[in-house]
XYZ file of C-alpha atoms in Angstrom:
417
model
C 9.405 -36.481 35.961
C 5.725 -35.485 35.797
C 3.705 -38.133 33.964
C 0.552 -37.840 31.891
C -2.753 -38.131 33.762
C -4.505 -41.504 33.880
C -7.052 -41.907 31.131
C -5.460 -39.348 28.810
C -3.200 -39.826 25.828
C -0.730 -37.708 23.898
C -1.178 -37.388 20.169
C 2.381 -38.049 18.965
C 3.871 -36.884 15.648
C 3.895 -40.480 14.368
C 0.091 -40.564 14.640
C -0.772 -37.001 13.693
C -1.435 -37.944 10.069
C -4.356 -40.094 11.273
C -5.967 -37.096 12.945
C -5.325 -35.006 9.838
C -7.211 -37.675 7.887
C -10.121 -37.484 10.366
C -10.329 -33.725 9.927
C -10.063 -33.913 6.131
C -12.872 -36.485 6.024
C -15.016 -34.210 8.196
C -14.435 -31.302 5.811
C -15.408 -33.476 2.836
C -18.554 -34.658 4.644
C -19.422 -31.022 5.408
C -19.090 -30.124 1.737
C -21.222 -33.047 0.499
C -24.037 -32.621 3.002
C -23.948 -28.831 3.422
C -23.055 -29.082 7.106
C -21.652 -26.088 8.978
C -18.993 -26.370 11.667
C -19.709 -25.317 15.235
C -17.415 -25.234 18.280
C -18.577 -24.837 21.869
C -16.529 -24.292 25.051
C -14.840 -27.166 26.843
C -16.729 -26.317 30.033
C -20.340 -25.317 30.651
C -22.696 -24.765 33.571
C -23.268 -28.068 35.372
C -27.010 -27.461 35.159
C -26.863 -27.788 31.369
C -25.780 -31.425 31.538
C -28.052 -32.311 34.456
C -31.076 -30.936 32.600
C -30.176 -32.374 29.200
C -28.398 -35.684 29.863
C -30.734 -36.571 32.752
C -30.486 -37.445 36.428
C -30.681 -41.155 35.664
C -27.772 -41.224 33.205
C -24.440 -42.702 34.265
C -22.748 -39.601 32.891
C -24.480 -37.306 35.372
C -24.416 -39.742 38.286
C -20.877 -41.062 37.966
C -18.764 -39.628 35.191
C -18.794 -35.814 35.100
C -15.746 -33.701 35.900
C -17.476 -31.055 38.013
C -15.860 -28.300 40.070
C -16.671 -24.961 41.663
C -14.920 -21.989 40.082
C -13.633 -18.932 41.924
C -17.013 -17.250 41.500
C -18.781 -20.100 43.280
C -20.376 -21.409 40.088
C -20.709 -25.157 39.446
C -18.816 -25.885 36.223
C -18.490 -29.159 34.314
C -16.102 -30.239 31.579
C -18.411 -31.346 28.787
C -18.944 -35.119 28.795
C -20.610 -35.136 25.358
C -21.137 -32.705 22.513
C -24.889 -32.401 22.011
C -25.890 -30.402 25.103
C -23.443 -27.573 24.387
C -24.526 -27.374 20.755
C -28.194 -27.183 21.751
C -27.377 -24.473 24.298
C -25.570 -22.516 21.575
C -28.438 -23.060 19.115
C -30.865 -21.479 21.592
C -28.604 -18.724 22.922
C -27.489 -17.508 19.496
C -30.921 -17.643 17.875
C -29.909 -20.184 15.240
C -33.526 -21.343 15.143
C -34.407 -18.024 13.508
C -32.259 -18.895 10.493
C -33.398 -20.939 7.503
C -34.180 -24.481 8.645
C -32.862 -27.084 8.790
C -29.703 -25.995 10.607
C -27.146 -28.761 9.990
C -24.105 -28.642 12.253
C -21.023 -30.762 12.886
C -17.949 -30.648 15.091
C -14.927 -32.490 16.413
C -14.740 -31.812 20.132
C -12.863 -33.070 23.198
C -15.094 -34.674 25.833
C -14.343 -35.629 29.428
C -15.729 -38.511 31.475
C -14.428 -39.787 34.783
C -14.653 -43.520 34.279
C -12.330 -46.501 34.374
C -9.967 -46.121 31.400
C -10.085 -49.026 28.971
C -9.333 -49.761 25.340
C -10.961 -47.125 23.177
C -12.520 -45.335 26.160
C -10.432 -42.560 27.684
C -11.212 -39.903 30.268
C -10.346 -37.329 27.616
C -11.539 -38.360 24.195
C -12.681 -36.678 21.004
C -16.032 -36.929 19.313
C -17.108 -36.320 15.737
C -20.695 -35.155 16.083
C -23.548 -34.087 13.832
C -26.759 -32.330 14.901
C -29.612 -31.559 12.469
C -32.143 -29.038 13.832
C -35.611 -28.342 12.512
C -36.397 -31.418 10.413
C -38.565 -34.330 11.517
C -38.961 -36.513 8.471
C -37.958 -39.865 7.075
C -35.486 -38.054 4.823
C -33.750 -36.331 7.752
C -33.526 -39.600 9.720
C -31.980 -41.469 6.804
C -29.673 -38.627 5.755
C -28.222 -38.392 9.266
C -27.495 -42.124 9.265
C -25.939 -41.848 5.794
C -23.623 -39.068 7.002
C -22.234 -41.457 9.602
C -21.898 -44.271 7.063
C -20.034 -41.983 4.662
C -17.677 -41.033 7.491
C -16.975 -44.687 8.277
C -16.697 -45.599 4.602
C -13.875 -43.079 4.144
C -11.825 -45.246 6.515
C -12.802 -48.581 4.968
C -15.314 -49.433 7.708
C -18.706 -51.028 7.062
C -20.473 -51.392 10.430
C -23.983 -52.690 10.833
C -26.537 -50.513 12.575
C -28.647 -51.458 15.570
C -31.906 -49.533 15.732
C -34.835 -49.186 18.078
C -37.821 -46.888 18.329
C -38.708 -45.293 21.671
C -41.913 -43.736 20.383
C -43.600 -40.419 21.043
C -44.129 -38.977 24.526
C -47.362 -40.929 24.988
C -45.772 -44.185 23.833
C -42.785 -43.681 26.117
C -44.922 -42.838 29.145
C -47.060 -45.963 28.712
C -44.062 -48.173 28.046
C -42.239 -46.905 31.147
C -45.193 -48.041 33.241
C -45.118 -51.456 31.546
C -41.420 -51.848 32.388
C -41.989 -50.784 36.002
C -44.826 -53.268 36.315
C -42.693 -56.031 34.764
C -39.698 -55.593 37.102
C -41.587 -54.538 40.263
C -41.593 -58.011 41.823
C -37.886 -58.487 40.993
C -36.615 -55.113 42.109
C -35.089 -56.428 45.344
C -32.702 -58.593 43.264
C -31.622 -55.794 40.946
C -28.542 -53.561 41.176
C -28.590 -50.209 43.042
C -28.423 -48.315 39.750
C -31.603 -49.981 38.535
C -33.348 -49.021 41.760
C -32.671 -45.375 40.824
C -33.620 -45.962 37.207
C -36.896 -47.505 38.312
C -37.891 -44.132 39.757
C -36.184 -41.777 37.301
C -36.150 -43.466 33.881
C -37.255 -47.131 33.774
C -36.152 -47.482 30.141
C -32.531 -47.401 31.303
C -33.141 -50.704 33.125
C -33.182 -52.377 29.702
C -29.627 -51.117 29.117
C -28.164 -52.356 32.422
C -24.936 -54.370 32.127
C -25.481 -56.315 35.372
C -25.893 -60.049 34.507
C -28.739 -60.408 37.038
C -30.606 -57.377 35.681
C -30.061 -58.516 32.089
C -31.556 -61.904 32.943
C -34.567 -60.315 34.652
C -35.439 -58.051 31.700
C -34.765 -60.714 29.053
C -38.485 -61.341 28.726
C -39.617 -57.748 29.166
C -42.320 -56.324 26.867
C -40.922 -54.952 23.615
C -41.362 -51.283 22.859
C -42.077 -52.025 19.188
C -45.166 -54.004 20.228
C -46.568 -51.051 22.175
C -46.177 -48.181 19.724
C -49.093 -46.074 18.578
C -50.127 -46.390 14.927
C -48.225 -43.258 13.876
C -44.973 -44.320 15.550
C -45.322 -47.889 14.315
C -45.757 -46.663 10.739
C -42.754 -44.375 10.998
C -40.521 -47.135 12.343
C -41.665 -49.468 9.568
C -40.863 -46.799 6.965
C -37.365 -46.343 8.404
C -36.669 -50.078 8.240
C -37.979 -50.302 4.679
C -35.780 -47.416 3.588
C -32.671 -48.904 5.207
C -33.386 -52.181 3.424
C -33.838 -50.425 0.081
C -30.451 -48.713 0.569
C -28.768 -52.081 1.356
C -27.876 -50.913 4.863
C -27.633 -53.853 7.236
C -29.577 -53.258 10.403
C -30.721 -55.181 13.454
C -33.749 -54.282 15.540
C -32.302 -54.252 19.065
C -35.284 -54.136 21.423
C -33.016 -53.366 24.427
C -31.337 -50.345 22.805
C -32.271 -47.135 24.630
C -28.936 -45.215 24.583
C -27.324 -43.856 27.723
C -28.780 -40.354 27.863
C -32.276 -39.467 28.988
C -32.990 -36.987 26.203
C -33.470 -39.602 23.476
C -36.906 -40.180 22.001
C -38.257 -41.671 18.765
C -35.471 -43.316 16.688
C -32.232 -44.440 18.384
C -29.311 -46.227 16.747
C -25.784 -47.532 17.289
C -23.066 -48.484 14.802
C -21.733 -51.915 15.664
C -19.164 -54.512 14.633
C -19.520 -57.732 16.603
C -16.121 -59.037 15.459
C -14.068 -56.630 17.554
C -13.795 -56.409 21.337
C -13.228 -52.851 22.534
C -14.734 -53.214 25.982
C -17.992 -52.898 24.066
C -18.652 -53.224 20.368
C -20.435 -49.939 19.625
C -18.410 -47.554 17.457
C -20.839 -44.651 17.774
C -24.505 -43.869 17.971
C -27.270 -41.348 18.185
C -30.926 -40.765 17.525
C -33.686 -38.207 17.937
C -34.068 -35.778 20.825
C -37.028 -33.721 19.693
C -37.838 -32.394 23.188
C -34.336 -31.275 24.147
C -34.393 -27.736 22.730
C -37.687 -26.943 24.447
C -36.552 -28.499 27.742
C -33.536 -26.146 27.761
C -35.663 -23.048 27.183
C -35.882 -22.859 23.399
C -38.778 -23.096 20.992
C -39.999 -26.642 20.213
C -37.521 -27.895 17.594
C -36.953 -31.451 16.375
C -33.324 -32.607 16.389
C -31.493 -35.726 15.255
C -27.797 -36.435 15.503
C -24.987 -38.802 16.417
C -21.549 -38.964 17.964
C -18.548 -41.074 16.934
C -15.585 -41.505 19.279
C -12.394 -40.830 17.318
C -9.962 -42.689 19.602
C -12.248 -45.706 19.639
C -12.504 -45.667 15.848
C -8.726 -45.430 15.410
C -8.210 -48.370 17.784
C -10.857 -50.303 15.876
C -8.981 -49.689 12.627
C -5.769 -50.908 14.220
C -7.420 -54.080 15.553
C -8.957 -54.786 12.154
C -5.634 -54.258 10.380
C -7.008 -51.338 8.358
C -4.247 -48.843 7.587
C -4.744 -45.132 7.101
C -2.382 -44.150 4.251
C 0.391 -41.891 5.477
C 1.102 -39.397 2.735
C 3.584 -37.561 4.919
C 6.562 -37.698 2.600
C 8.668 -34.656 1.763
C 8.664 -33.411 -1.822
C 12.144 -31.917 -1.709
C 15.111 -31.956 0.596
C 17.560 -29.135 -0.124
C 21.063 -30.397 0.630
C 23.646 -27.645 0.893
C 27.450 -27.687 0.767
C 28.097 -23.978 0.916
C 28.550 -21.192 3.426
C 26.091 -19.040 1.502
C 23.155 -19.604 3.870
C 21.357 -16.535 2.538
C 21.078 -18.167 -0.905
C 19.837 -21.482 0.545
C 17.239 -19.893 2.820
C 15.805 -17.785 -0.018
C 15.661 -20.826 -2.321
C 13.895 -22.987 0.291
C 11.425 -20.171 0.948
C 10.689 -19.843 -2.777
C 9.927 -23.570 -3.135
C 7.557 -23.513 -0.172
C 5.829 -20.431 -1.575
C 5.161 -22.472 -4.725
C 3.439 -25.216 -2.734
C 6.182 -27.823 -2.302
C 6.807 -29.615 0.997
C 10.438 -28.829 1.699
C 13.064 -29.663 4.325
C 16.606 -28.340 4.548
C 19.755 -28.651 6.640
C 18.951 -27.205 10.065
C 21.418 -29.392 11.998
C 24.723 -28.536 10.285
C 25.023 -32.092 8.963
C 27.761 -33.109 6.547
C 26.833 -33.268 2.873
C 26.820 -37.101 2.972
C 24.726 -37.181 6.145
C 22.165 -34.873 4.555
C 21.459 -37.462 1.854
C 21.048 -40.175 4.501
C 18.654 -37.926 6.410
C 16.691 -37.179 3.222
C 16.274 -40.910 2.705
C 15.055 -41.410 6.300
C 12.374 -38.751 5.998
C 11.301 -40.225 2.640
C 12.083 -37.173 0.549
C 11.147 -37.759 -3.079
C 13.888 -35.517 -4.471
C 17.093 -33.967 -3.199
C 18.206 -30.660 -4.654
C 21.941 -30.413 -4.003
C 23.532 -26.953 -3.918
C 27.212 -26.247 -3.498
C 29.515 -23.403 -4.488
C 29.842 -24.732 -8.049
C 26.046 -24.827 -8.495
C 25.694 -21.267 -7.233
C 28.454 -20.004 -9.521
C 27.056 -21.864 -12.557
C 23.440 -20.913 -11.739
C 22.597 -24.629 -11.906
C 21.333 -27.212 -9.409
C 21.738 -30.972 -9.089
C 18.518 -32.932 -8.537
C 18.433 -36.582 -7.448
C 15.345 -38.787 -7.696
C 15.567 -40.754 -4.441
C 13.380 -43.612 -5.753
C 15.282 -44.288 -8.995
C 18.694 -42.820 -8.191
C 18.549 -40.774 -11.396
C 20.414 -37.479 -11.117
C 20.296 -34.432 -13.394
C 21.845 -30.994 -13.377
C 19.642 -28.205 -14.724
C 19.416 -24.422 -14.795
C 18.173 -22.932 -11.536
C 15.249 -21.247 -13.304
C 14.025 -24.660 -14.535
C 13.955 -26.374 -11.110
C 10.322 -25.547 -10.326
C 9.076 -26.831 -13.683
C 11.105 -30.037 -13.313
C 9.783 -30.696 -9.811
C 6.237 -29.839 -10.818
C 6.344 -32.522 -13.521
C 7.993 -35.208 -11.405
C 6.945 -34.833 -7.755
C-alpha cells in the first residue's frame, strides 16, 4: 500500500462540511466588505519568493519546496499567498483599476518543516490583500475582516500589534539592534548570525532561549519612531480601544517575512497550545509592489491557516454545525426503475437534497439506511403507489406517516422539510 506523504492530510467526507463552512464564510465576508476573489498558481518562479519573502526569512532559507523543471527553470511551490498575489497585481495591471483593489483567496501553501499540530507541509490559507490604501481606515478595516472571519466560528482572539515604522525608522532601529547584540553575537544561534547581517529585526523573533534572553532588554521600536509613525501607531491603538478590540503591544513582534513594514499584527489565544499560539497574522508591506517591479503601492493584508484554525476549534470544544442531513430518501419496492429515477430527478430539480436506493437493498433495509444518513423524510413507492398515483411519506423524526397524491408531494415537502 502507498501511504500519504508526511506532513500532508486527506480531507475526508466526515470533515468536508467544515471546509464548506470555511468557504461559505469567505463568500459572506467578500459580500460584506466588497472583496474580490483571486487565485494564483501553486508554483511560481523561485526568484519571486526570494525577492519578496527575503533572504533572512526561515521560509526562504529552510522551508521552500524548490526544484528545477525540465526547462532548467528554478520553480518553487508557494509557501505563502501574498507574493503570488502581488505578482499577479503587477503583471495584470490591477493597479490601473479603481483603487483600492481588495482581494481575498483560499490557497494551498507548501513549507518543508517538521510537521506538528496545526502546522502541515501542505496547508491552506485564507488571505486578504488590500492594495492602494494607506490610511487608518484601511488598517482597521483589514483587522475587522479577520475578526469577522473568526467570529463566524465562535472565536474571539486577542490581537498582538507592533509598529515597525517607516523606512527611516526601520533603518535606524536596525542599527540600534545590531549595536545592542554586537558584544553577545558569539553566544547567539547560527540563524541570528545571518540575521545580524541581513535583517537584524528578525533577531527579536528568534525562538532560541539564549537569544531570547539576550534581546530581552533590547531597545523598543515604539520608543524610536519618528513623530509621524508614533502618531499613526497611537491612532491605531485608540481606534482598537474604541471598537472594544483587545490588543497587546508586543515589542518583539516583527513577523517572519522580510517584506513587512509599518503595522504588524498576530491573532492570538494564550489558552491553547498548538506548537505556538498564533492563529494568523499580517500587516503592512507598502514597499513590496515596487520591489517586485510595480509602481509604488501601499498594501495591507493577513493570512489565516485553515487547518490550524480547525484544530483550534476542536481543542476549544467549539463545534461547527453539520447541516449535512438529507431532505428526502426515496425508498422503492418496485421494478419500475424508470419511474423512480424520474421522480428522484424531479425532486432534485426542485432544490431538495435527495438519496435513493443505489445498492439494491430490501425495502426494510432502505428505511434503516435512511435513518443512518439522517434523512428527514422517506417517500415510499411501491407498485400500489404507482397504480394509485399516490405516495407514502414518513416523517423520520416523529414517525408520522401520510399517503397523498403524487402531485401534492412537492408542496407537502416544501412545507415540512
